[in-house]
Amino acid sequence: MASERDVRARLQRSGQEHLLRFWAELAPEPRAALLAELAPLEPEALREHCRRAAEACARPPGPPPGLAARLQPLPPERLGSASRSDPKTRRRWEEEGFRQIALNKVAVLLLAGGQGTRLGVTYPKGMYRVGLPSRKTLYQLQAERIRRVEQLAGERHGTRCTVPWYLMTSEFTLGPTAEFFREHDFFHLDPANVVMFEQRLLPAVTFDGKVILERKDKVAMAPDGNGGLYCALEDHKILEDMERRGVEFVHVYCVDNILVRLADPVFIGFCVLQGADCGAKVVEKAYPEEPVGVVCQVDGVPQVVEYSEISPETAQLRASDGGLLYNAGNICNHFFTRGFLQAVTRDFEPLLKPHVAVKKVPYVDEEGNLVKPLKPNGIKMEKFVFDVFQFAKNFVAFEVLREEEFSPLKNADLADRDSPCTARRALLAQHYRWALQAGARFLDAHGAWLPELPCSPPNGDPPAICEISPLVSYSGEGLEVYLQGREFQSPLILDEDQARELQPQEP
């Protein structure tokens, strides 16, 4: 272990010697912990990190000068659509996706995020229950979708196949996540095919470029954003693991989208048949000022431009069909070839520019008292997973319907959007639509038919509660055999046991 003298000299070179100002007060054990935390911080890299944080924070907010003139929407040849394509084309994409899954060439990679602080909980977001009748967590829903897509691909191609599940966690969430999976028997997935790994942490910095002490013996550290994926892939030899398994295509997604379709065969097939090395699912923006990044081109190069960087005038621009010119909303749902990820980790990761997140960071003052600030006082530097789009040789985007594939969970229930309530309603409304399309009818408490509304009222529940297990249907397929011509009273919970009961008996 590095000595105090060595660490102190390195901190002086980086201009951060204040981190040892309480050294004389610390007992041997806290001293050892602090040295262990400080020793890996390279002086030049730390000095540069702090300089860039302070410099970035000093930049005025809003659109960069001249950006509007450099923006272009994606050209049509780079854009596919799940809803606007004819059924034959869609089936061709789906068949190709299932073929690649059956060949064991597809993996999914979860950006598991941090703790659910904004949800009002202290555990990882994937362990959260939004209040479904089944009481399933986000992790369970996602695991069951993996099992179902493996089953569908295997049945089509007469084989057994595996979609490995990689989970990028942080130092704060790895332990609870691993324990949760063990407690739930990995949701009946083979533990050998569930690979968890940690992203790096970076020091939080004051507005004038000084690393923050969280305690007398601990630096305030924060995960390096979902763009920390690329360093983490290298740190933990994840791409080598994928290569050993024969994985060629990777579906990367964020934990908080309750409607996410893991290893979506339509998306995978579209990207493969387009010869893409990098792809992104997008949804049509709901309104010009919606706070989502836009997938577009800057100087002819694909990238995501954050909503805060687009001027209101640019956001309002209309295309010839009357829709928004910049309408491809980013939903953090991506396709990468393994070869592209190898190129990023080998050549391009150092070129990624960190983004500033201004946060309230607890700290100790000069007297050693813990302070929990009431307003932002620190900078956390993050990289974004989509910042690699610019390096793709063949980037494509794939538009999907918001009501079918995107309902994020970010805020507590009191919020009017992206809350447990809106996520639950989105899933139950989707399953109600699937049931109606499969020929089910629903009855009220008095036995009268409920109206077959194609969509739920705004901010309301569907006319009947219907939850369909991902183990029964991945995307609405195959439900006719259980539901067609049948009447149900709310709630209908169609799990595997209920499906067996409803399946017609062989004569």
Coordinates of C-alpha atoms in Angstrom, one line a residue:
M1 CA 0.0 0.0 0.0
A2 CA 1.2 3.5 -0.8
S3 CA 2.6 5.5 2.1
E4 CA 1.3 8.7 3.5
R5 CA 4.4 10.5 2.2
D6 CA 3.9 9.1 -1.4
V7 CA 0.2 10.0 -1.4
R8 CA 0.8 13.5 0.0
A9 CA 3.4 14.2 -2.7
R10 CA 1.0 13.0 -5.4
L11 CA -1.8 15.2 -4.0
Q12 CA 0.6 18.2 -4.0
R13 CA 1.4 17.7 -7.7
S14 CA -2.3 17.7 -8.5
G15 CA -3.1 20.7 -6.3
Q16 CA -5.4 18.6 -3.9
E17 CA -3.3 18.3 -0.7
H18 CA -6.3 19.6 1.3
L19 CA -7.6 16.0 1.2
L20 CA -5.2 15.1 4.0
R21 CA -6.0 18.1 6.2
F22 CA -7.6 15.9 8.9
W23 CA -4.8 13.3 8.8
A24 CA -3.6 14.0 12.4
E25 CA -7.1 13.4 13.8
L26 CA -7.6 10.0 12.1
A27 CA -7.1 6.6 13.8
P28 CA -5.0 3.9 12.0
E29 CA -8.0 2.2 10.3
P30 CA -9.5 5.4 8.8
R31 CA -6.1 6.4 7.7
A32 CA -5.6 3.2 5.8
A33 CA -9.0 3.5 4.2
L34 CA -8.3 7.0 3.0
L35 CA -4.9 6.1 1.6
A36 CA -6.4 3.1 -0.3
E37 CA -9.0 5.5 -1.8
L38 CA -6.4 8.2 -2.8
A39 CA -3.6 5.9 -4.0
P40 CA -5.2 5.0 -7.4
L41 CA -5.7 8.7 -8.3
E42 CA -3.0 9.6 -10.8
P43 CA -1.8 13.2 -10.2
E44 CA -1.9 14.4 -13.8
A45 CA -5.3 12.8 -14.4
L46 CA -6.7 14.2 -11.2
R47 CA -5.5 17.7 -11.9
E48 CA -7.0 17.5 -15.4
H49 CA -10.3 16.1 -14.1
C50 CA -10.6 19.0 -11.6
R51 CA -9.6 21.6 -14.2
R52 CA -12.1 20.4 -16.8
A53 CA -14.9 20.2 -14.1
A54 CA -14.3 23.9 -13.1
E55 CA -13.9 25.0 -16.7
A56 CA -17.1 23.2 -17.9
C57 CA -19.1 24.5 -15.0
A58 CA -18.0 28.1 -15.8
R59 CA -19.5 27.9 -19.3
P60 CA -22.8 29.7 -19.8
P61 CA -25.8 27.4 -20.0
G62 CA -27.9 27.1 -23.2
P63 CA -27.2 26.2 -26.8
P64 CA -23.6 26.4 -27.9
P65 CA -23.0 29.4 -30.3
G66 CA -23.7 28.5 -33.9
L67 CA -25.1 25.0 -33.2
A68 CA -28.4 25.6 -35.0
A69 CA -26.7 26.1 -38.3
R70 CA -24.8 22.8 -37.9
L71 CA -27.8 20.6 -37.1
Q72 CA -29.6 18.3 -39.6
P73 CA -32.2 15.6 -39.0
L74 CA -31.1 12.1 -39.8
P75 CA -31.4 11.2 -43.5
P76 CA -34.3 8.8 -44.4
E77 CA -31.9 6.0 -45.4
R78 CA -30.6 5.9 -41.8
L79 CA -34.0 5.7 -40.2
G80 CA -36.3 2.6 -39.9
S81 CA -39.7 2.4 -38.2
A82 CA -41.6 -0.3 -36.4
S83 CA -45.0 1.2 -37.1
R84 CA -44.6 2.7 -40.5
S85 CA -43.0 -0.3 -42.2
D86 CA -45.1 -2.9 -44.1
P87 CA -45.8 -6.2 -42.4
K88 CA -43.6 -8.2 -44.8
T89 CA -40.5 -6.0 -44.0
R90 CA -41.2 -6.1 -40.3
R91 CA -41.4 -9.9 -40.4
R92 CA -38.1 -10.0 -42.3
W93 CA -36.4 -8.0 -39.6
E94 CA -37.9 -10.1 -36.9
E95 CA -36.9 -13.4 -38.6
E96 CA -33.3 -12.2 -38.9
G97 CA -33.3 -11.1 -35.2
F98 CA -34.6 -14.5 -34.1
R99 CA -32.0 -16.2 -36.3
Q100 CA -29.1 -14.3 -34.6
I101 CA -30.6 -15.0 -31.1
A102 CA -30.9 -18.7 -32.0
L103 CA -27.2 -18.7 -33.1
N104 CA -26.2 -17.4 -29.6
K105 CA -24.9 -14.2 -31.2
V106 CA -27.0 -11.7 -29.2
A107 CA -26.4 -10.4 -25.6
V108 CA -28.2 -7.7 -23.6
L109 CA -26.4 -5.2 -21.4
L110 CA -28.2 -3.3 -18.7
L111 CA -27.0 0.1 -17.5
A112 CA -28.3 -0.5 -14.0
G113 CA -28.1 3.0 -12.8
G114 CA -27.6 4.2 -9.2
Q115 CA -29.8 4.1 -6.2
G116 CA -33.4 5.1 -6.5
T117 CA -32.9 8.4 -4.7
R118 CA -35.4 10.3 -6.7
L119 CA -37.9 7.5 -6.1
G120 CA -37.5 8.0 -2.4
V121 CA -35.7 4.6 -1.9
T122 CA -32.1 3.7 -1.0
Y123 CA -31.8 0.5 -3.1
P124 CA -31.1 0.0 -6.8
K125 CA -33.9 1.0 -9.2
G126 CA -34.2 -2.5 -10.7
M127 CA -35.4 -3.8 -7.3
Y128 CA -38.4 -1.3 -7.4
R129 CA -42.0 -2.4 -7.6
V130 CA -44.4 0.0 -9.4
G131 CA -47.5 -1.6 -7.9
L132 CA -48.4 -4.2 -10.5
P133 CA -50.9 -6.9 -9.4
S134 CA -48.1 -9.5 -9.6
R135 CA -45.8 -7.3 -7.5
K136 CA -43.0 -7.9 -9.9
T137 CA -39.9 -5.7 -9.9
L138 CA -38.2 -4.2 -12.9
Y139 CA -35.5 -6.8 -12.7
Q140 CA -38.0 -9.7 -12.7
L141 CA -39.9 -8.3 -15.7
Q142 CA -36.6 -7.9 -17.6
A143 CA -35.4 -11.4 -16.7
E144 CA -38.7 -13.0 -17.8
R145 CA -38.5 -11.1 -21.2
I146 CA -35.0 -12.7 -21.7
R147 CA -36.4 -16.1 -20.9
R148 CA -39.3 -15.6 -23.3
V149 CA -37.2 -14.3 -26.2
E150 CA -34.9 -17.3 -25.8
Q151 CA -37.9 -19.6 -25.9
L152 CA -39.3 -18.0 -29.0
A153 CA -36.0 -18.1 -30.9
G154 CA -35.4 -21.7 -29.8
E155 CA -38.9 -22.8 -31.0
R156 CA -38.5 -21.2 -34.4
H157 CA -35.1 -22.7 -35.0
G158 CA -35.3 -26.0 -33.2
T159 CA -32.5 -25.3 -30.8
R160 CA -31.7 -24.2 -27.3
C161 CA -30.1 -20.8 -27.1
T162 CA -28.9 -18.3 -24.6
V163 CA -29.0 -14.5 -24.4
P164 CA -26.3 -13.5 -21.8
W165 CA -27.3 -10.7 -19.5
Y166 CA -24.6 -8.2 -18.5
L167 CA -25.3 -5.7 -15.7
M168 CA -23.2 -2.6 -15.2
T169 CA -23.6 -1.5 -11.6
S170 CA -21.7 0.9 -9.4
E171 CA -19.7 0.4 -6.2
F172 CA -22.9 1.4 -4.3
T173 CA -25.3 -1.0 -6.1
L174 CA -23.3 -4.1 -7.0
G175 CA -23.6 -5.8 -3.6
P176 CA -27.4 -5.2 -3.2
T177 CA -28.0 -6.2 -6.8
A178 CA -26.0 -9.5 -6.5
E179 CA -27.8 -10.4 -3.2
F180 CA -31.2 -9.6 -4.7
F181 CA -30.5 -11.9 -7.7
R182 CA -29.3 -14.7 -5.4
E183 CA -32.4 -14.3 -3.2
H184 CA -34.6 -14.7 -6.2
D185 CA -32.7 -17.6 -7.7
F186 CA -31.6 -15.4 -10.6
F187 CA -35.3 -15.4 -11.8
H188 CA -34.6 -19.0 -13.2
L189 CA -31.8 -17.8 -15.5
D190 CA -28.5 -19.7 -15.4
P191 CA -26.3 -17.7 -13.0
A192 CA -23.4 -18.4 -15.4
N193 CA -25.2 -16.2 -18.0
V194 CA -25.7 -13.3 -15.6
V195 CA -22.6 -11.2 -15.4
M196 CA -22.3 -8.2 -13.1
F197 CA -19.5 -5.6 -13.2
E198 CA -18.8 -2.2 -11.8
Q199 CA -18.2 1.1 -13.5
R200 CA -15.6 3.5 -12.2
L201 CA -16.0 6.3 -9.7
L202 CA -14.8 9.8 -10.1
P203 CA -14.2 12.5 -7.4
A204 CA -16.9 15.2 -7.0
V205 CA -15.4 18.7 -7.3
T206 CA -16.2 22.2 -6.0
F207 CA -16.9 25.0 -8.5
D208 CA -13.3 26.2 -8.1
G209 CA -11.8 22.8 -8.9
K210 CA -11.2 21.2 -5.5
V211 CA -12.0 17.6 -4.7
I212 CA -14.7 17.4 -2.0
L213 CA -14.2 15.5 1.2
E214 CA -17.4 13.6 2.2
R215 CA -16.0 12.7 5.6
K216 CA -12.6 13.3 7.2
D217 CA -11.5 9.9 5.9
K218 CA -13.5 9.7 2.6
V219 CA -13.5 11.5 -0.7
A220 CA -16.9 12.2 -2.3
M221 CA -17.0 9.9 -5.2
A222 CA -19.7 9.4 -7.9
P223 CA -20.2 6.9 -10.8
D224 CA -18.8 8.2 -14.1
G225 CA -22.2 8.2 -16.0
N226 CA -23.6 5.6 -18.3
G227 CA -20.8 6.4 -20.7
G228 CA -18.5 4.9 -18.1
L229 CA -19.5 1.7 -19.8
Y230 CA -16.6 1.7 -22.2
C231 CA -13.9 1.9 -19.5
A232 CA -15.8 -0.7 -17.5
L233 CA -15.9 -3.1 -20.5
E234 CA -12.1 -2.8 -20.6
D235 CA -11.5 -3.0 -16.8
H236 CA -13.5 -6.2 -16.4
K237 CA -12.7 -7.9 -19.8
I238 CA -16.3 -8.0 -20.7
L239 CA -15.7 -8.0 -24.4
E240 CA -13.4 -10.9 -24.1
D241 CA -16.2 -12.8 -22.2
M242 CA -18.6 -12.0 -25.1
E243 CA -16.1 -13.2 -27.6
R244 CA -15.7 -16.5 -25.8
R245 CA -19.5 -16.9 -25.9
G246 CA -19.7 -16.1 -29.6
V247 CA -21.6 -12.9 -29.0
E248 CA -21.5 -10.5 -32.0
F249 CA -24.4 -8.1 -31.3
V250 CA -25.2 -6.3 -28.0
H251 CA -28.5 -4.6 -27.0
V252 CA -27.7 -1.9 -24.4
Y253 CA -30.5 -0.3 -22.4
C254 CA -31.3 1.6 -19.2
V255 CA -32.9 0.0 -16.2
D256 CA -35.8 2.4 -15.7
N257 CA -37.9 1.7 -18.8
I258 CA -40.7 -0.6 -17.8
L259 CA -41.7 -1.4 -21.4
V260 CA -38.2 -2.2 -22.7
R261 CA -38.0 -5.2 -25.0
L262 CA -34.7 -6.9 -24.3
A263 CA -32.9 -8.4 -27.3
D264 CA -35.8 -7.1 -29.4
P265 CA -35.6 -9.3 -32.5
V266 CA -37.2 -6.7 -34.8
F267 CA -34.6 -4.0 -33.7
I268 CA -31.7 -6.5 -33.8
G269 CA -32.8 -7.8 -37.3
F270 CA -33.2 -4.3 -38.7
C271 CA -29.7 -3.3 -37.5
V272 CA -28.1 -6.5 -38.8
L273 CA -29.7 -6.3 -42.2
Q274 CA -28.7 -2.7 -42.5
G275 CA -25.1 -3.6 -41.8
A276 CA -25.1 -1.2 -38.9
D277 CA -22.3 -1.1 -36.3
C278 CA -24.3 1.2 -34.0
G279 CA -28.0 1.9 -33.7
A280 CA -30.5 3.7 -31.5
K281 CA -34.2 3.2 -30.8
V282 CA -36.1 6.5 -30.8
V283 CA -39.6 7.7 -30.1
E284 CA -41.4 10.7 -31.7
K285 CA -41.2 13.7 -29.4
A286 CA -44.5 14.4 -27.7
Y287 CA -44.0 18.2 -28.0
P288 CA -41.2 20.5 -29.0
E289 CA -40.0 21.3 -25.5
E290 CA -40.1 17.7 -24.3
P291 CA -36.9 17.3 -22.1
V292 CA -35.3 14.4 -24.1
G293 CA -32.2 14.4 -26.2
V294 CA -32.6 14.4 -30.0
V295 CA -30.9 11.9 -32.3
C296 CA -29.7 14.0 -35.3
Q297 CA -26.6 15.0 -37.2
V298 CA -24.1 17.7 -36.3
D299 CA -21.8 18.6 -39.2
G300 CA -23.1 15.5 -40.9
V301 CA -22.1 13.2 -37.9
P302 CA -24.7 11.3 -35.9
Q303 CA -25.0 12.2 -32.3
V304 CA -27.5 13.0 -29.5
V305 CA -28.0 16.7 -28.8
E306 CA -29.4 17.4 -25.3
Y307 CA -32.7 19.3 -25.1
S308 CA -30.9 22.1 -23.2
E309 CA -28.6 22.6 -26.1
I310 CA -31.4 23.2 -28.7
S311 CA -32.9 26.6 -28.9
P312 CA -36.7 27.0 -28.6
E313 CA -36.7 28.2 -32.2
T314 CA -34.9 25.1 -33.5
A315 CA -37.1 22.8 -31.4
Q316 CA -40.2 24.3 -33.0
L317 CA -39.1 23.8 -36.6
R318 CA -41.4 21.7 -38.8
A319 CA -40.7 19.2 -41.6
S320 CA -42.6 19.2 -44.9
D321 CA -45.1 16.7 -43.5
G322 CA -46.0 19.0 -40.6
G323 CA -44.2 17.0 -37.9
L324 CA -41.3 18.3 -35.9
L325 CA -38.1 18.5 -37.9
Y326 CA -36.1 17.3 -34.9
N327 CA -38.5 14.7 -33.5
A328 CA -36.3 11.6 -32.9
G329 CA -36.3 11.4 -29.1
N330 CA -33.4 9.4 -27.5
I331 CA -34.6 6.7 -25.1
C332 CA -31.2 5.1 -24.2
N333 CA -31.9 1.9 -26.1
H334 CA -29.0 1.0 -28.3
F335 CA -27.5 -1.6 -30.6
F336 CA -23.7 -2.2 -31.0
T337 CA -21.6 -4.8 -32.7
R338 CA -18.9 -6.2 -30.5
G339 CA -16.4 -5.1 -33.1
F340 CA -17.6 -1.5 -32.7
L341 CA -17.3 -1.7 -28.9
Q342 CA -13.8 -3.1 -29.3
A343 CA -12.9 -0.1 -31.4
V344 CA -14.4 2.3 -28.9
T345 CA -12.5 0.8 -25.9
R346 CA -9.3 0.6 -28.0
D347 CA -9.2 3.9 -29.8
F348 CA -12.1 6.3 -29.1
E349 CA -12.9 6.3 -25.3
P350 CA -10.2 8.9 -24.5
L351 CA -11.9 11.3 -27.0
L352 CA -15.2 11.3 -25.1
K353 CA -15.9 14.7 -23.5
P354 CA -17.4 14.6 -20.0
H355 CA -20.6 16.4 -19.2
V356 CA -21.2 18.4 -16.1
A357 CA -23.9 17.5 -13.5
V358 CA -24.2 20.1 -10.8
K359 CA -25.4 18.4 -7.6
K360 CA -25.8 18.8 -3.8
V361 CA -22.8 17.0 -2.4
P362 CA -22.5 16.5 1.4
Y363 CA -19.1 17.6 2.7
V364 CA -17.1 18.3 5.8
D365 CA -16.3 22.0 6.5
E366 CA -12.9 23.4 7.8
E367 CA -13.8 22.4 11.4
G368 CA -14.7 18.8 10.3
N369 CA -18.4 19.2 10.7
L370 CA -20.7 17.3 8.2
V371 CA -22.7 19.7 6.1
K372 CA -25.7 18.7 3.9
P373 CA -26.1 21.6 1.5
L374 CA -29.5 23.0 0.6
K375 CA -28.4 24.0 -2.9
P376 CA -26.0 22.6 -5.4
N377 CA -22.4 23.0 -4.3
G378 CA -20.4 20.5 -6.4
I379 CA -19.7 19.0 -9.8
K380 CA -20.0 15.4 -10.9
M381 CA -18.5 14.7 -14.2
E382 CA -20.2 12.1 -16.4
K383 CA -19.8 10.5 -19.8
F384 CA -22.9 9.5 -21.8
V385 CA -23.3 6.1 -23.5
F386 CA -24.5 7.8 -26.7
D387 CA -21.4 10.0 -27.2
V388 CA -19.8 7.2 -29.3
F389 CA -22.4 7.5 -32.1
Q390 CA -20.0 9.9 -33.8
F391 CA -17.5 7.1 -34.3
A392 CA -19.8 4.7 -36.1
K393 CA -19.2 3.8 -39.7
N394 CA -22.9 2.9 -40.3
F395 CA -25.2 4.5 -37.7
V396 CA -29.0 3.8 -37.9
A397 CA -32.0 4.9 -35.9
F398 CA -35.2 2.8 -35.4
E399 CA -38.5 4.6 -34.5
V400 CA -40.8 2.7 -32.1
L401 CA -44.2 3.7 -30.6
R402 CA -43.9 5.3 -27.2
E403 CA -47.0 3.6 -25.9
E404 CA -45.5 0.2 -26.8
E405 CA -41.8 0.7 -25.8
F406 CA -41.1 3.7 -23.6
S407 CA -42.3 4.6 -20.1
P408 CA -39.4 5.6 -17.8
L409 CA -39.4 5.5 -14.1
K410 CA -37.5 8.5 -12.6
N411 CA -39.6 10.3 -10.1
A412 CA -41.6 9.6 -7.0
D413 CA -45.4 9.1 -7.2
L414 CA -46.2 12.7 -6.5
A415 CA -44.7 13.7 -9.8
D416 CA -47.0 14.1 -12.8
R417 CA -44.7 12.2 -15.2
D418 CA -42.2 9.4 -15.3
S419 CA -43.4 8.1 -11.9
P420 CA -44.4 4.6 -10.6
C421 CA -48.0 5.5 -11.3
T422 CA -47.3 6.4 -15.0
A423 CA -45.1 3.4 -15.5
R424 CA -47.7 1.0 -14.0
R425 CA -50.5 2.5 -16.2
A426 CA -48.4 2.3 -19.3
L427 CA -47.8 -1.4 -18.8
L428 CA -51.4 -2.3 -17.8
A429 CA -52.7 -0.2 -20.7
Q430 CA -50.4 -2.1 -23.1
H431 CA -51.6 -5.5 -21.8
Y432 CA -55.2 -4.4 -22.0
R433 CA -54.7 -3.5 -25.7
W434 CA -53.0 -6.9 -26.3
A435 CA -55.9 -8.7 -24.7
L436 CA -58.5 -6.9 -26.8
Q437 CA -56.5 -7.5 -30.0
A438 CA -56.4 -11.2 -29.1
G439 CA -60.2 -11.3 -28.9
A440 CA -60.9 -11.0 -25.2
R441 CA -63.9 -9.1 -23.8
F442 CA -64.0 -7.6 -20.3
L443 CA -67.0 -7.4 -18.0
D444 CA -67.8 -4.9 -15.2
A445 CA -68.9 -6.0 -11.7
H446 CA -72.5 -6.3 -13.0
G447 CA -71.6 -8.5 -15.9
A448 CA -72.0 -5.8 -18.6
W449 CA -69.4 -5.5 -21.3
L450 CA -66.8 -2.8 -20.8
P451 CA -66.2 -0.5 -23.8
E452 CA -63.3 -1.5 -26.0
L453 CA -61.4 1.7 -25.8
P454 CA -58.3 1.7 -28.0
C455 CA -56.4 3.7 -25.4
S456 CA -56.8 4.7 -21.8
P457 CA -58.1 8.1 -20.8
P458 CA -55.3 10.7 -20.1
N459 CA -53.7 10.1 -16.7
G460 CA -56.1 7.2 -16.1
D461 CA -56.2 3.4 -15.8
P462 CA -57.5 1.2 -18.6
P463 CA -61.2 0.2 -18.2
A464 CA -60.0 -3.2 -16.9
I465 CA -56.9 -4.3 -15.1
C466 CA -55.0 -6.9 -17.2
E467 CA -51.4 -8.0 -16.5
I468 CA -49.8 -10.5 -18.9
S469 CA -46.6 -12.3 -17.8
P470 CA -43.6 -11.8 -20.1
L471 CA -43.3 -15.6 -19.9
V472 CA -46.7 -15.9 -21.7
S473 CA -46.2 -13.2 -24.3
Y474 CA -43.1 -11.0 -25.2
S475 CA -44.8 -8.5 -27.4
G476 CA -48.5 -9.5 -27.6
E477 CA -47.9 -12.7 -29.7
G478 CA -49.7 -16.0 -29.1
L479 CA -52.5 -14.7 -26.9
E480 CA -55.4 -15.7 -29.1
V481 CA -55.2 -19.3 -27.9
Y482 CA -55.9 -18.2 -24.3
L483 CA -58.2 -15.2 -24.8
Q484 CA -60.1 -15.3 -28.1
G485 CA -63.8 -15.3 -27.6
R486 CA -63.6 -15.4 -23.8
E487 CA -65.0 -13.0 -21.2
F488 CA -63.2 -11.9 -18.1
Q489 CA -63.8 -9.7 -15.1
S490 CA -61.1 -7.4 -13.9
P491 CA -58.4 -8.1 -12.8
L492 CA -57.1 -10.6 -15.3
I493 CA -53.6 -11.9 -14.3
L494 CA -52.4 -14.1 -17.1
D495 CA -49.4 -15.9 -15.8
E496 CA -48.1 -19.3 -16.8
D497 CA -50.5 -21.2 -14.5
Q498 CA -53.5 -19.3 -15.7
A499 CA -52.4 -19.7 -19.4
R500 CA -52.3 -23.5 -18.9
E501 CA -55.8 -23.5 -17.5
L502 CA -57.1 -21.5 -20.4
Q503 CA -55.3 -23.5 -23.1
P504 CA -57.8 -25.6 -25.1
Q505 CA -57.5 -29.3 -24.3
E506 CA -56.5 -31.7 -27.0
P507 CA -59.5 -33.9 -28.1

